[in-house]
PDB file of C-alpha atoms and ligand atoms in Angstrom:
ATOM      1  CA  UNK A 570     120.691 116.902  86.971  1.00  0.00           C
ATOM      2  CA  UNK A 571     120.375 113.840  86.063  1.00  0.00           C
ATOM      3  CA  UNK A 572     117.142 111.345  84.424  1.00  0.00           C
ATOM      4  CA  UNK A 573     116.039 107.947  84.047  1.00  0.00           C
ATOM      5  CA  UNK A 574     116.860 108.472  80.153  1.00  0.00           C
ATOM      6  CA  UNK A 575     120.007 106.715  79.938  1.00  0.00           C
ATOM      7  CA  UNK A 576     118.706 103.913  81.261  1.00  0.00           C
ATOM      8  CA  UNK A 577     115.720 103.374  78.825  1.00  0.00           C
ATOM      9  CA  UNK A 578     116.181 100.574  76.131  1.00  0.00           C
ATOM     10  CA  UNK A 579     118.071 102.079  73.025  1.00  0.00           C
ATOM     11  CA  UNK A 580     115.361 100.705  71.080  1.00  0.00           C
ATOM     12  CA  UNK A 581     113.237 103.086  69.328  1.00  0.00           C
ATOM     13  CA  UNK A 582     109.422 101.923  70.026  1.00  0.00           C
ATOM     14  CA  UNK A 583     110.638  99.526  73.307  1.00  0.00           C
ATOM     15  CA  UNK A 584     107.849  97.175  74.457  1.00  0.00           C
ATOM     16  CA  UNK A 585     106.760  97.147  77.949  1.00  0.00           C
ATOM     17  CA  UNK A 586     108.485  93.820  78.923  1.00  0.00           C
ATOM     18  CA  UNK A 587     112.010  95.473  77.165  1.00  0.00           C
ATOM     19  CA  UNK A 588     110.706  98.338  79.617  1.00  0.00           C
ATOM     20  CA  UNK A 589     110.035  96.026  82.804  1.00  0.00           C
ATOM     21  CA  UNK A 590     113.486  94.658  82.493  1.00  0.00           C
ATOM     22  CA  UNK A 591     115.368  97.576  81.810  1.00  0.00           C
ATOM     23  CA  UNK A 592     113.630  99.857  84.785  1.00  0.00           C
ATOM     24  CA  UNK A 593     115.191  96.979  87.335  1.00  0.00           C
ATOM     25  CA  UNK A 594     118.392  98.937  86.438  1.00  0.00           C
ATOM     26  CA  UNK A 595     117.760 102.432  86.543  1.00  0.00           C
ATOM     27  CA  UNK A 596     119.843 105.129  88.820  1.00  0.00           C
ATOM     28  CA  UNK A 597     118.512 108.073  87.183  1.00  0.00           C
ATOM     29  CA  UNK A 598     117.854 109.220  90.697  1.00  0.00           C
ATOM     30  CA  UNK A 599     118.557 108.847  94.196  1.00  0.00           C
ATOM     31  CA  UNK A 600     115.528 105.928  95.150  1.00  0.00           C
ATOM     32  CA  UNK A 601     116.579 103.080  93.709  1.00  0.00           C
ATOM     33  CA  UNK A 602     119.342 102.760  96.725  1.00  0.00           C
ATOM     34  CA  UNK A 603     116.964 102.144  99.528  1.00  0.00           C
ATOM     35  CA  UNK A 604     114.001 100.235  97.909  1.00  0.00           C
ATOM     36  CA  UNK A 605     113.737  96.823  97.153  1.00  0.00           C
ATOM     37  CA  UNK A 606     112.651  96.728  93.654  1.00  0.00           C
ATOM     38  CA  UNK A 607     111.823  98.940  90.416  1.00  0.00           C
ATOM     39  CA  UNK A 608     107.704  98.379  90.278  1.00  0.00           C
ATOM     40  CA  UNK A 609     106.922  98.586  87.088  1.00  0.00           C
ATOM     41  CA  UNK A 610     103.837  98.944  85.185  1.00  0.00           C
ATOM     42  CA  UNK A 611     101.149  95.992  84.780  1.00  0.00           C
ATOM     43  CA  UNK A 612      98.504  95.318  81.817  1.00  0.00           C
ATOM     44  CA  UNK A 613      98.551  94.991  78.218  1.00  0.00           C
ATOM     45  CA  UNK A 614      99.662  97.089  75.476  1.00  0.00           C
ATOM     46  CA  UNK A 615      96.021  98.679  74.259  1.00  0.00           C
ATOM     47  CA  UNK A 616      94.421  98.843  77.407  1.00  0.00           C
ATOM     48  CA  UNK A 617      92.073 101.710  76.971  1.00  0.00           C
ATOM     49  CA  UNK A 618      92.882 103.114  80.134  1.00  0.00           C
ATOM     50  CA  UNK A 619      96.003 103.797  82.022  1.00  0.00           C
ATOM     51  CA  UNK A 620      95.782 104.631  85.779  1.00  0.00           C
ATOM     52  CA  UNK A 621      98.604 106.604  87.298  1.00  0.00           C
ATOM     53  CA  UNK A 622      99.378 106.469  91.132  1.00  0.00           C
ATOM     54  CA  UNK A 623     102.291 107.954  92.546  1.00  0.00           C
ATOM     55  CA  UNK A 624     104.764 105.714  93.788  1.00  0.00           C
ATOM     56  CA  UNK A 625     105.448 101.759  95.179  1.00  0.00           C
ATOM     57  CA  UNK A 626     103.851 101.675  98.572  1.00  0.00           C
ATOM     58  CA  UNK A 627     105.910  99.383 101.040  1.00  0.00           C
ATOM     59  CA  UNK A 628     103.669  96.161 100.335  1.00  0.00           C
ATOM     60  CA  UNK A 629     104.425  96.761  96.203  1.00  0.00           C
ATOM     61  CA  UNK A 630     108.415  97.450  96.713  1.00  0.00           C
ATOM     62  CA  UNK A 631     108.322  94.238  98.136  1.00  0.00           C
ATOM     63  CA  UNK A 632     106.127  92.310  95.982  1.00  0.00           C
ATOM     64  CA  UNK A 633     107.679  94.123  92.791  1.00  0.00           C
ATOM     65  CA  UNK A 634     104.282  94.724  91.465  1.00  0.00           C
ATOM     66  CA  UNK A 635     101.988  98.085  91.617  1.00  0.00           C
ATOM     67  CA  UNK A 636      99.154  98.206  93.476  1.00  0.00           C
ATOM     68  CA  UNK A 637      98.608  95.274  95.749  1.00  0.00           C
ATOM     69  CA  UNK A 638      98.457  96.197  98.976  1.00  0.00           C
ATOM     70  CA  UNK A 639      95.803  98.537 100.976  1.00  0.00           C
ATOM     71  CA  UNK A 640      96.040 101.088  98.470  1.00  0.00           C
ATOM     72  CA  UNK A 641      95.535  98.476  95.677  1.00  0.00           C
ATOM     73  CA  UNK A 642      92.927  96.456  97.468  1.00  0.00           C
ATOM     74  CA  UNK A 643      90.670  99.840  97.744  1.00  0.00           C
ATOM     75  CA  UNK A 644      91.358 100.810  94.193  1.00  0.00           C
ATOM     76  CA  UNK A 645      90.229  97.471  92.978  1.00  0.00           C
ATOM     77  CA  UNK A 646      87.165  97.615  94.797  1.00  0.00           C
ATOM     78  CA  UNK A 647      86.137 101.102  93.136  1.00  0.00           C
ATOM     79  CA  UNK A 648      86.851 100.062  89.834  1.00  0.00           C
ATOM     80  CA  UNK A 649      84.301  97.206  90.461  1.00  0.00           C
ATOM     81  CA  UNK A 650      82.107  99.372  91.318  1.00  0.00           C
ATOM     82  CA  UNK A 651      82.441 101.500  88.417  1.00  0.00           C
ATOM     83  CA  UNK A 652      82.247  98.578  85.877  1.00  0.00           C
ATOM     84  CA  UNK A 653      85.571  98.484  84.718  1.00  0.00           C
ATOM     85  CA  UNK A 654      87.180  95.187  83.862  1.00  0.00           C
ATOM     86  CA  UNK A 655      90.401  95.063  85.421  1.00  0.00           C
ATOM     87  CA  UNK A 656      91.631  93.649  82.328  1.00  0.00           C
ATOM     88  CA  UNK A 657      90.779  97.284  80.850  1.00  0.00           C
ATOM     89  CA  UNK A 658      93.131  98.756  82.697  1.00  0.00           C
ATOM     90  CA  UNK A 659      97.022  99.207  82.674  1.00  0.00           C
ATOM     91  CA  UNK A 660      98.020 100.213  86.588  1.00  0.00           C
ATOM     92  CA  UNK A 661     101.204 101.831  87.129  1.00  0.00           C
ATOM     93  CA  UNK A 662     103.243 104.836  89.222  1.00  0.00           C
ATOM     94  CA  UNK A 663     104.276 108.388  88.261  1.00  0.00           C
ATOM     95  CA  UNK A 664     107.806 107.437  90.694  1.00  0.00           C
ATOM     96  CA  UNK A 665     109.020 103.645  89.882  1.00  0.00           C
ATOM     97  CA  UNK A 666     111.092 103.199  93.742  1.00  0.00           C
ATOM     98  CA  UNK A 667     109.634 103.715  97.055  1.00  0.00           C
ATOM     99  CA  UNK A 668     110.397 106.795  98.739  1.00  0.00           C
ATOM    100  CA  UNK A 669     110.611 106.187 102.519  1.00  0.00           C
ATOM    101  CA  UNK A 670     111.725 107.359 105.938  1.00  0.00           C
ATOM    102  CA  UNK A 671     112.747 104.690 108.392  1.00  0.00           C
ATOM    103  CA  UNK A 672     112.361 105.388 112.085  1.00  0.00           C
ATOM    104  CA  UNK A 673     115.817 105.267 114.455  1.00  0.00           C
ATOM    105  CA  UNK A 674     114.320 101.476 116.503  1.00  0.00           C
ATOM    106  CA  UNK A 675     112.014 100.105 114.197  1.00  0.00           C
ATOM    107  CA  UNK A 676     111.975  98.500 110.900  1.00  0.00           C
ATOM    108  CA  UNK A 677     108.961  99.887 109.900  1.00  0.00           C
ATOM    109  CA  UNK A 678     109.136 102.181 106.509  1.00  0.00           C
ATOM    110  CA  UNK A 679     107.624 105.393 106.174  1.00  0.00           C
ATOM    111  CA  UNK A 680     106.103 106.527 103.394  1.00  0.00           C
ATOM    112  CA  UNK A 681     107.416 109.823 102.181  1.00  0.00           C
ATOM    113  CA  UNK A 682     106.179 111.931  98.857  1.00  0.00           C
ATOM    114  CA  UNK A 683     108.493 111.620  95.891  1.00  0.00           C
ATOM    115  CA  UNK A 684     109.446 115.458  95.279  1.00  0.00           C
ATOM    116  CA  UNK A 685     109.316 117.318  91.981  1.00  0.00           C
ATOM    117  CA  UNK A 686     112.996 116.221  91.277  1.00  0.00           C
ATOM    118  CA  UNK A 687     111.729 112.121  91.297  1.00  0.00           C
ATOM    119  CA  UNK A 688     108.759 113.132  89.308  1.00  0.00           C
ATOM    120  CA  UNK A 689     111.036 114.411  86.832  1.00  0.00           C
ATOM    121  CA  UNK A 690     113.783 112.382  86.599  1.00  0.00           C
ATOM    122  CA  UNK A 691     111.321 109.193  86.503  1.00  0.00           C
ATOM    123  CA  UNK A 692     109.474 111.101  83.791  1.00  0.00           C
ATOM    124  CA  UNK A 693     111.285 109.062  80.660  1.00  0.00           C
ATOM    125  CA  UNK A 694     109.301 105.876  82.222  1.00  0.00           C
ATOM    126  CA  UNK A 695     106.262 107.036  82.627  1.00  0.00           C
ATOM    127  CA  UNK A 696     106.296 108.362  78.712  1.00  0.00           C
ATOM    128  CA  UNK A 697     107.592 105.470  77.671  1.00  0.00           C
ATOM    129  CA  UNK A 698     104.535 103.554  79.049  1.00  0.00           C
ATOM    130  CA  UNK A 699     102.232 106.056  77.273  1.00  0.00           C
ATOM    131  CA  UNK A 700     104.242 105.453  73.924  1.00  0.00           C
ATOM    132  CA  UNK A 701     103.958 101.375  74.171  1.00  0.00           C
ATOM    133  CA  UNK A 702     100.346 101.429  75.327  1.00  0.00           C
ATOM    134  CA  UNK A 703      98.872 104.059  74.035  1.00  0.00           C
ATOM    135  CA  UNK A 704      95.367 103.911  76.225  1.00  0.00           C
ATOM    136  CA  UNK A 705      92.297 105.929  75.213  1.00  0.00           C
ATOM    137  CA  UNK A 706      92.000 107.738  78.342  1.00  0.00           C
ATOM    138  CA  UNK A 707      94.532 108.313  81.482  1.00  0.00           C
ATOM    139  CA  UNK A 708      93.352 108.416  84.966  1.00  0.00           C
ATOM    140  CA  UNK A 709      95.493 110.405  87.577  1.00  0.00           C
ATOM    141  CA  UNK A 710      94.931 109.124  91.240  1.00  0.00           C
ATOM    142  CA  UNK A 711      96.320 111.911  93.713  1.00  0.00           C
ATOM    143  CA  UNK A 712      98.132 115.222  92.708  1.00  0.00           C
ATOM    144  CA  UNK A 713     101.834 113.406  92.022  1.00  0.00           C
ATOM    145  CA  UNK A 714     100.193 111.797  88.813  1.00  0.00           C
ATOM    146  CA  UNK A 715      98.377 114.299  87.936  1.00  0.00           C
ATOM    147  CA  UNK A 716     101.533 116.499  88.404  1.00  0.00           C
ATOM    148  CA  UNK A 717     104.056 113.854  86.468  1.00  0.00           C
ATOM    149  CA  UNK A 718     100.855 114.052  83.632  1.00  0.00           C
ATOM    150  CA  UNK A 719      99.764 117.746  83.335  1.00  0.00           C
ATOM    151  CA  UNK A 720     102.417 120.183  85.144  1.00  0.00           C
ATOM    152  CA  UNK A 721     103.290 121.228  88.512  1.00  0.00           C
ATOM    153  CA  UNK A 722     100.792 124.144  88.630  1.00  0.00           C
ATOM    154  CA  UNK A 723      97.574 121.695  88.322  1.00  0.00           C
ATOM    155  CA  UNK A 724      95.249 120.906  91.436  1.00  0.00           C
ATOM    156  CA  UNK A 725      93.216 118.019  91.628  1.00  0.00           C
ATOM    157  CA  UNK A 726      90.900 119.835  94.054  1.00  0.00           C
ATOM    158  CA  UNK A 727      90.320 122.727  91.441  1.00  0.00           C
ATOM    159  CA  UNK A 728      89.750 119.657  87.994  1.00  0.00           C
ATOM    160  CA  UNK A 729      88.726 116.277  89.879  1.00  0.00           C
ATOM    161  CA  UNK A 730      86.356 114.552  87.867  1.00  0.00           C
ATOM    162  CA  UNK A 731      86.543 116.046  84.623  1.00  0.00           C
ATOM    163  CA  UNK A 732      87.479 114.966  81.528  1.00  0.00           C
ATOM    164  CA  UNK A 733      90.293 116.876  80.045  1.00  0.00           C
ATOM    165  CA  UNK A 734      92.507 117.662  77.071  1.00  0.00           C
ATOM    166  CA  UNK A 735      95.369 115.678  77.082  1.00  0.00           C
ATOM    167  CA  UNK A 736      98.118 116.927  76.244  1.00  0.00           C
ATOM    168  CA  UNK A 737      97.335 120.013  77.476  1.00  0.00           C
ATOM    169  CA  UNK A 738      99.387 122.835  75.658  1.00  0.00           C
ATOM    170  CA  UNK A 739     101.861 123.759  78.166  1.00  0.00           C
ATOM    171  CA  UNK A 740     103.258 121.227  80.662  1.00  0.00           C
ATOM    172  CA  UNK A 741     105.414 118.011  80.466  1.00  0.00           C
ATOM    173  CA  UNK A 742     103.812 116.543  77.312  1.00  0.00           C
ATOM    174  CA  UNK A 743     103.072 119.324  75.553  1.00  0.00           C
ATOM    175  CA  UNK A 744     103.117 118.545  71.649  1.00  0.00           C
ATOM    176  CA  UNK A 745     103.075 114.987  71.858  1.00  0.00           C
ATOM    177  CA  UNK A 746     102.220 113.107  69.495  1.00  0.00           C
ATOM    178  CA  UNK A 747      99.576 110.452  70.818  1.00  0.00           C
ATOM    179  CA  UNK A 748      96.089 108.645  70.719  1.00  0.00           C
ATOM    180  CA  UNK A 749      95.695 109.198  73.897  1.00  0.00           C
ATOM    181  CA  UNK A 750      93.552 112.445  74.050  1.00  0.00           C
ATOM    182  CA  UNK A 751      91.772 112.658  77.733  1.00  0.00           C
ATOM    183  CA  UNK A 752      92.695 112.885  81.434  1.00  0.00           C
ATOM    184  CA  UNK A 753      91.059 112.563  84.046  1.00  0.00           C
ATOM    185  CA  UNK A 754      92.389 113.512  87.431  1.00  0.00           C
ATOM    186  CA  UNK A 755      90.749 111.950  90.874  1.00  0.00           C
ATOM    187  CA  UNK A 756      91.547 111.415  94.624  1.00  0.00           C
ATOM    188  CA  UNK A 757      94.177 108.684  95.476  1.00  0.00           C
ATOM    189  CA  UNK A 758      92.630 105.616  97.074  1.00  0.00           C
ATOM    190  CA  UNK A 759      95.354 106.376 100.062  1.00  0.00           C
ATOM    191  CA  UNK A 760      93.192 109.285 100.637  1.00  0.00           C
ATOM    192  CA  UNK A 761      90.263 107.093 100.939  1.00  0.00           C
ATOM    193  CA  UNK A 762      92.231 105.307 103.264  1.00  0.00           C
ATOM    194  CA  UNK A 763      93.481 108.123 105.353  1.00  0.00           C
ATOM    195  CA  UNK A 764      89.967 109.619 105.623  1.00  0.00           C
ATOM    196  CA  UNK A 765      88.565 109.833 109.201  1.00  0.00           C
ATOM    197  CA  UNK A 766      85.725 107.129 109.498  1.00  0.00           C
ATOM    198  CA  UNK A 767      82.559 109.144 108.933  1.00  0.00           C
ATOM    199  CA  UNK A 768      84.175 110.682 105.115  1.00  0.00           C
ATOM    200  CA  UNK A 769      85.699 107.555 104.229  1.00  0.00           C
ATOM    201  CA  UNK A 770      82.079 106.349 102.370  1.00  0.00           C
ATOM    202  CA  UNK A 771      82.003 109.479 101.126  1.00  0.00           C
ATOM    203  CA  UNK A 772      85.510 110.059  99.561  1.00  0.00           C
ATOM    204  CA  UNK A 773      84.922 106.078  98.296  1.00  0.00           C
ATOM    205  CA  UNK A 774      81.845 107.134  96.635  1.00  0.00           C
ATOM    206  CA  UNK A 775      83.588 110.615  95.183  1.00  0.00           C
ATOM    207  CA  UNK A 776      86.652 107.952  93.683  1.00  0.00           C
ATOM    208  CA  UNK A 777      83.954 105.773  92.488  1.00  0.00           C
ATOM    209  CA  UNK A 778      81.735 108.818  90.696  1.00  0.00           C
ATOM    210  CA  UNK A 779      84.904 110.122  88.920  1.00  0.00           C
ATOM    211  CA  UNK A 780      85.899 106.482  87.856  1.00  0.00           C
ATOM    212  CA  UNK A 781      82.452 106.012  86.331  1.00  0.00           C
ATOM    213  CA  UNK A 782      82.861 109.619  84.231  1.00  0.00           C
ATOM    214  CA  UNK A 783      86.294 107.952  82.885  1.00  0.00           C
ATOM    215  CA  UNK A 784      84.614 104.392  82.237  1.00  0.00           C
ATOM    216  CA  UNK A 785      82.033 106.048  79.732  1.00  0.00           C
ATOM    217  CA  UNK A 786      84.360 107.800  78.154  1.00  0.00           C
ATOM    218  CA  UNK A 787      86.372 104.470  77.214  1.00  0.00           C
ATOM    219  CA  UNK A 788      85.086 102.831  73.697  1.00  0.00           C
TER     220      UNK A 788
HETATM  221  N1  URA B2168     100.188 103.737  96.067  1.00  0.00           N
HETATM  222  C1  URA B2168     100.523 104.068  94.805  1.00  0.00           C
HETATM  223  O1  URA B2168     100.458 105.202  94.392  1.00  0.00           O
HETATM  224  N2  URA B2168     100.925 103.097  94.001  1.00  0.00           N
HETATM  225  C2  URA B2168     101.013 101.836  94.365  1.00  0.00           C
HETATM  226  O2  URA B2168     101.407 101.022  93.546  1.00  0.00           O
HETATM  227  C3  URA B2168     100.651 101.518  95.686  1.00  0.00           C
HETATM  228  C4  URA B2168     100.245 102.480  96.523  1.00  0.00           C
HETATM  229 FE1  SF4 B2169     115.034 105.548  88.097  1.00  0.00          FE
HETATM  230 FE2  SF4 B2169     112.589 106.368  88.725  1.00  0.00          FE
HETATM  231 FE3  SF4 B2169     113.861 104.659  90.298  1.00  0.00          FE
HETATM  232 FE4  SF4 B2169     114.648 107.190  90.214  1.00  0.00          FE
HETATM  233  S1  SF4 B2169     112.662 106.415  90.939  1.00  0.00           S
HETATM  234  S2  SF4 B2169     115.978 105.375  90.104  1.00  0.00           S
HETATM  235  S3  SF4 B2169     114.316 107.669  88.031  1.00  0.00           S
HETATM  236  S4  SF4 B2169     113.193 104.263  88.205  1.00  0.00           S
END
Protein backbone atom coordinates (compact mmCIF):
# COMPACT_ATOMS: atom_id res chain seq x y z
CA UNK A 1 0.00 0.00 0.00
CA UNK A 2 1.25 2.84 -0.82
CA UNK A 3 0.73 7.02 0.46
CA UNK A 4 1.18 10.42 -0.58
CA UNK A 5 4.10 10.52 2.17
CA UNK A 6 6.99 10.24 0.02
CA UNK A 7 6.04 12.86 -1.85
CA UNK A 8 5.63 15.54 0.94
CA UNK A 9 8.50 18.18 1.21
CA UNK A 10 11.39 16.72 3.44
CA UNK A 11 11.11 19.79 5.32
CA UNK A 12 10.03 19.50 8.78
CA UNK A 13 7.21 22.35 9.32
CA UNK A 14 6.68 22.78 5.13
CA UNK A 15 4.65 25.90 4.27
CA UNK A 16 1.65 25.66 2.19
CA UNK A 17 3.22 27.11 -1.03
CA UNK A 18 6.37 24.29 -0.42
CA UNK A 19 3.04 22.12 -0.11
CA UNK A 20 1.20 23.54 -3.36
CA UNK A 21 4.25 22.80 -5.37
CA UNK A 22 5.17 19.61 -4.15
CA UNK A 23 1.37 18.01 -4.35
CA UNK A 24 1.69 18.81 -8.41
CA UNK A 25 3.96 15.71 -8.12
CA UNK A 26 2.42 13.25 -6.07
CA UNK A 27 1.66 9.38 -7.21
CA UNK A 28 0.90 8.18 -3.88
CA UNK A 29 -2.15 6.76 -5.54
CA UNK A 30 -3.78 5.80 -8.59
CA UNK A 31 -5.69 9.56 -9.50
CA UNK A 32 -3.19 11.60 -10.42
CA UNK A 33 -3.06 9.58 -13.99
CA UNK A 34 -6.36 10.69 -15.32
CA UNK A 35 -6.87 14.25 -13.86
CA UNK A 36 -5.58 17.30 -15.00
CA UNK A 37 -4.09 18.84 -12.03
CA UNK A 38 -3.25 18.34 -8.14
CA UNK A 39 -5.93 21.09 -6.54
CA UNK A 40 -4.50 22.15 -3.77
CA UNK A 41 -5.59 24.04 -0.84
CA UNK A 42 -6.37 27.97 -0.94
CA UNK A 43 -6.16 30.70 2.01
CA UNK A 44 -3.73 31.83 4.44
CA UNK A 45 -1.80 30.23 7.06
CA UNK A 46 -4.08 31.27 10.38
CA UNK A 47 -7.27 31.24 8.87
CA UNK A 48 -9.50 30.36 11.73
CA UNK A 49 -11.36 28.01 9.82
CA UNK A 50 -10.55 25.28 7.45
CA UNK A 51 -13.36 23.80 5.25
CA UNK A 52 -12.90 20.30 3.96
CA UNK A 53 -14.76 19.03 0.76
CA UNK A 54 -14.03 15.89 -0.76
CA UNK A 55 -12.41 16.00 -3.93
CA UNK A 56 -11.66 18.43 -7.33
CA UNK A 57 -14.94 18.53 -9.14
CA UNK A 58 -14.38 18.61 -13.05
CA UNK A 59 -14.58 22.58 -13.27
CA UNK A 60 -11.57 22.72 -10.27
CA UNK A 61 -9.27 19.84 -12.02
CA UNK A 62 -9.30 22.10 -14.72
CA UNK A 63 -8.92 25.38 -13.21
CA UNK A 64 -6.31 23.87 -10.61
CA UNK A 65 -8.05 25.59 -7.84
CA UNK A 66 -10.76 24.14 -5.17
CA UNK A 67 -14.00 25.15 -5.22
CA UNK A 68 -14.98 27.22 -8.19
CA UNK A 69 -17.43 25.77 -9.98
CA UNK A 70 -21.28 24.87 -9.04
CA UNK A 71 -20.25 23.33 -5.97
CA UNK A 72 -18.06 26.38 -5.10
CA UNK A 73 -20.47 28.98 -6.33
CA UNK A 74 -23.24 27.46 -3.76
CA UNK A 75 -20.76 27.19 -0.96
CA UNK A 76 -19.81 30.78 -1.35
CA UNK A 77 -23.20 31.90 -1.26
CA UNK A 78 -23.88 30.10 2.24
CA UNK A 79 -20.96 31.36 3.78
CA UNK A 80 -22.34 34.88 2.93
CA UNK A 81 -25.08 34.15 4.41
CA UNK A 82 -23.61 33.00 7.50
CA UNK A 83 -21.27 36.06 7.89
CA UNK A 84 -18.14 34.59 7.23
CA UNK A 85 -15.48 36.54 5.40
CA UNK A 86 -14.15 34.48 2.80
CA UNK A 87 -10.89 35.70 3.76
CA UNK A 88 -11.61 33.64 7.13
CA UNK A 89 -11.55 30.71 5.54
CA UNK A 90 -8.90 28.21 4.10
CA UNK A 91 -10.99 25.89 1.35
CA UNK A 92 -9.54 22.71 0.42
CA UNK A 93 -10.31 18.67 -0.40
CA UNK A 94 -10.00 15.51 1.72
CA UNK A 95 -8.77 13.72 -2.09
CA UNK A 96 -6.28 16.27 -4.04
CA UNK A 97 -7.15 14.52 -7.99
CA UNK A 98 -10.45 14.09 -9.49
CA UNK A 99 -11.89 10.80 -9.41
CA UNK A 100 -13.97 10.23 -12.58
CA UNK A 101 -15.71 7.83 -14.93
CA UNK A 102 -15.77 8.78 -18.58
CA UNK A 103 -18.62 7.52 -20.73
CA UNK A 104 -17.64 5.13 -24.02
CA UNK A 105 -18.90 8.46 -26.87
CA UNK A 106 -18.67 11.40 -24.91
CA UNK A 107 -16.12 13.52 -23.34
CA UNK A 108 -18.03 14.32 -20.56
CA UNK A 109 -16.40 13.24 -16.96
CA UNK A 110 -18.20 11.60 -14.35
CA UNK A 111 -17.84 12.23 -11.07
CA UNK A 112 -17.09 9.18 -9.01
CA UNK A 113 -16.46 9.01 -4.94
CA UNK A 114 -12.83 8.72 -3.96
CA UNK A 115 -12.89 5.29 -1.90
CA UNK A 116 -11.41 4.70 1.54
CA UNK A 117 -8.03 3.72 -0.13
CA UNK A 118 -7.74 7.67 -1.76
CA UNK A 119 -8.87 9.00 1.51
CA UNK A 120 -6.05 7.34 3.00
CA UNK A 121 -3.35 7.50 0.90
CA UNK A 122 -4.11 11.42 0.35
CA UNK A 123 -4.24 11.60 4.14
CA UNK A 124 -0.36 13.00 4.55
CA UNK A 125 -1.83 16.24 2.59
CA UNK A 126 -4.59 16.89 4.24
CA UNK A 127 -2.45 16.79 7.77
CA UNK A 128 -0.02 18.64 6.44
CA UNK A 129 -2.51 21.51 5.75
CA UNK A 130 -3.75 21.23 9.38
CA UNK A 131 0.00 21.43 10.62
CA UNK A 132 0.83 24.77 8.40
CA UNK A 133 -2.49 26.43 9.17
CA UNK A 134 -3.48 25.47 12.14
CA UNK A 135 -7.33 26.98 12.00
CA UNK A 136 -9.45 27.32 15.15
CA UNK A 137 -12.20 25.26 13.96
CA UNK A 138 -12.57 22.63 10.87
CA UNK A 139 -15.67 22.33 8.91
CA UNK A 140 -16.40 18.92 7.12
CA UNK A 141 -18.77 19.34 4.03
CA UNK A 142 -20.18 15.74 3.10
CA UNK A 143 -19.21 12.35 4.79
CA UNK A 144 -15.61 11.93 2.71
CA UNK A 145 -14.26 14.91 4.91
CA UNK A 146 -15.72 14.14 7.66
CA UNK A 147 -14.42 10.53 7.11
CA UNK A 148 -10.61 11.72 6.02
CA UNK A 149 -11.13 14.04 9.58
CA UNK A 150 -12.80 11.77 12.23
CA UNK A 151 -12.78 7.92 11.05
CA UNK A 152 -14.62 5.77 8.77
CA UNK A 153 -17.33 4.79 11.31
CA UNK A 154 -18.70 8.59 11.65
CA UNK A 155 -22.11 9.73 9.98
CA UNK A 156 -22.84 13.10 9.20
CA UNK A 157 -26.57 12.33 9.41
CA UNK A 158 -26.15 10.99 13.09
CA UNK A 159 -23.46 14.61 14.22
CA UNK A 160 -24.40 17.40 11.51
CA UNK A 161 -24.29 20.58 13.10
CA UNK A 162 -22.52 20.09 16.17
CA UNK A 163 -19.56 21.21 17.44
CA UNK A 164 -17.17 18.50 18.30
CA UNK A 165 -13.93 17.39 19.91
CA UNK A 166 -11.32 17.39 17.60
CA UNK A 167 -9.19 15.09 17.67
CA UNK A 168 -11.44 12.76 18.75
CA UNK A 169 -9.65 9.83 20.67
CA UNK A 170 -9.76 7.11 18.26
CA UNK A 171 -9.62 7.73 14.49
CA UNK A 172 -7.02 9.16 11.99
CA UNK A 173 -5.72 11.99 14.21
CA UNK A 174 -5.93 10.62 17.28
CA UNK A 175 -3.17 12.19 19.69
CA UNK A 176 -2.30 14.99 17.67
CA UNK A 177 -0.84 17.55 18.77
CA UNK A 178 -2.79 20.79 17.56
CA UNK A 179 -4.68 24.18 18.20
CA UNK A 180 -7.15 23.17 16.35
CA UNK A 181 -9.73 21.72 18.89
CA UNK A 182 -13.41 21.62 17.10
CA UNK A 183 -15.19 20.01 14.13
CA UNK A 184 -17.93 20.52 12.77
CA UNK A 185 -19.42 18.19 10.23
CA UNK A 186 -22.33 19.48 7.61
CA UNK A 187 -24.01 18.54 4.26
CA UNK A 188 -21.88 19.05 1.04
CA UNK A 189 -23.11 21.95 -1.07
CA UNK A 190 -23.31 19.10 -4.03
CA UNK A 191 -26.06 17.83 -1.96
CA UNK A 192 -27.69 21.12 -2.07
CA UNK A 193 -27.26 20.88 -5.56
CA UNK A 194 -28.53 17.43 -6.14
CA UNK A 195 -31.64 18.11 -4.01
CA UNK A 196 -34.99 17.82 -5.88
CA UNK A 197 -36.41 21.46 -6.29
CA UNK A 198 -38.88 21.75 -3.43
CA UNK A 199 -35.74 20.58 -0.55
CA UNK A 200 -33.18 22.45 -2.22
CA UNK A 201 -34.21 25.87 0.07
CA UNK A 202 -34.38 23.72 2.67
CA UNK A 203 -31.06 21.72 2.58
CA UNK A 204 -29.50 25.53 1.65
CA UNK A 205 -30.94 26.80 4.76
CA UNK A 206 -29.79 23.42 6.90
CA UNK A 207 -25.87 24.23 5.24
CA UNK A 208 -26.39 27.75 6.14
CA UNK A 209 -27.71 26.99 10.02
CA UNK A 210 -24.70 24.65 10.62
CA UNK A 211 -22.25 27.26 9.03
CA UNK A 212 -23.59 29.92 11.40
CA UNK A 213 -23.01 27.34 14.66
CA UNK A 214 -19.22 27.11 13.26
CA UNK A 215 -18.96 31.03 12.58
CA UNK A 216 -19.68 31.76 16.40
CA UNK A 217 -17.53 29.47 17.46
CA UNK A 218 -14.52 31.25 15.51
CA UNK A 219 -12.70 34.13 17.76
N1 LIG B 1 -16.54 19.53 -4.63
C1 LIG B 1 -15.59 19.39 -3.68
O1 LIG B 1 -15.71 18.63 -2.76
N2 LIG B 1 -14.51 20.15 -3.79
C2 LIG B 1 -14.31 21.01 -4.76
O2 LIG B 1 -13.27 21.65 -4.77
C3 LIG B 1 -15.32 21.14 -5.73
C4 LIG B 1 -16.42 20.39 -5.65
FE1 LIG C 1 -1.42 11.88 -4.36
FE2 LIG C 1 -3.80 12.42 -3.31
FE3 LIG C 1 -3.40 12.69 -5.92
FE4 LIG C 1 -3.53 10.26 -4.86
S1 LIG C 1 -5.18 11.79 -4.93
S2 LIG C 1 -1.98 11.00 -6.32
S3 LIG C 1 -2.51 10.61 -2.87
S4 LIG C 1 -2.42 13.89 -4.31
Amino acid sequence: RTDATPFLPHTPDPDLPELSEAVQGCRGCELYQDATHAVFGEGRRGAPLMLVGEQPGDAEDRAGRPFIGPAGRLLDRALAEAGIDRERAYVTNAVKHFRFKSTAGSTRRIHATPGAGHIRACAPWLRAELGAVEPDVVVALGATAAQALMGPSFRVTQQRGLLLDWPPEAGPYAGVQTRTHLLLATIHPSAVLRADPQTREEAFAGLVADLRVAAQALP
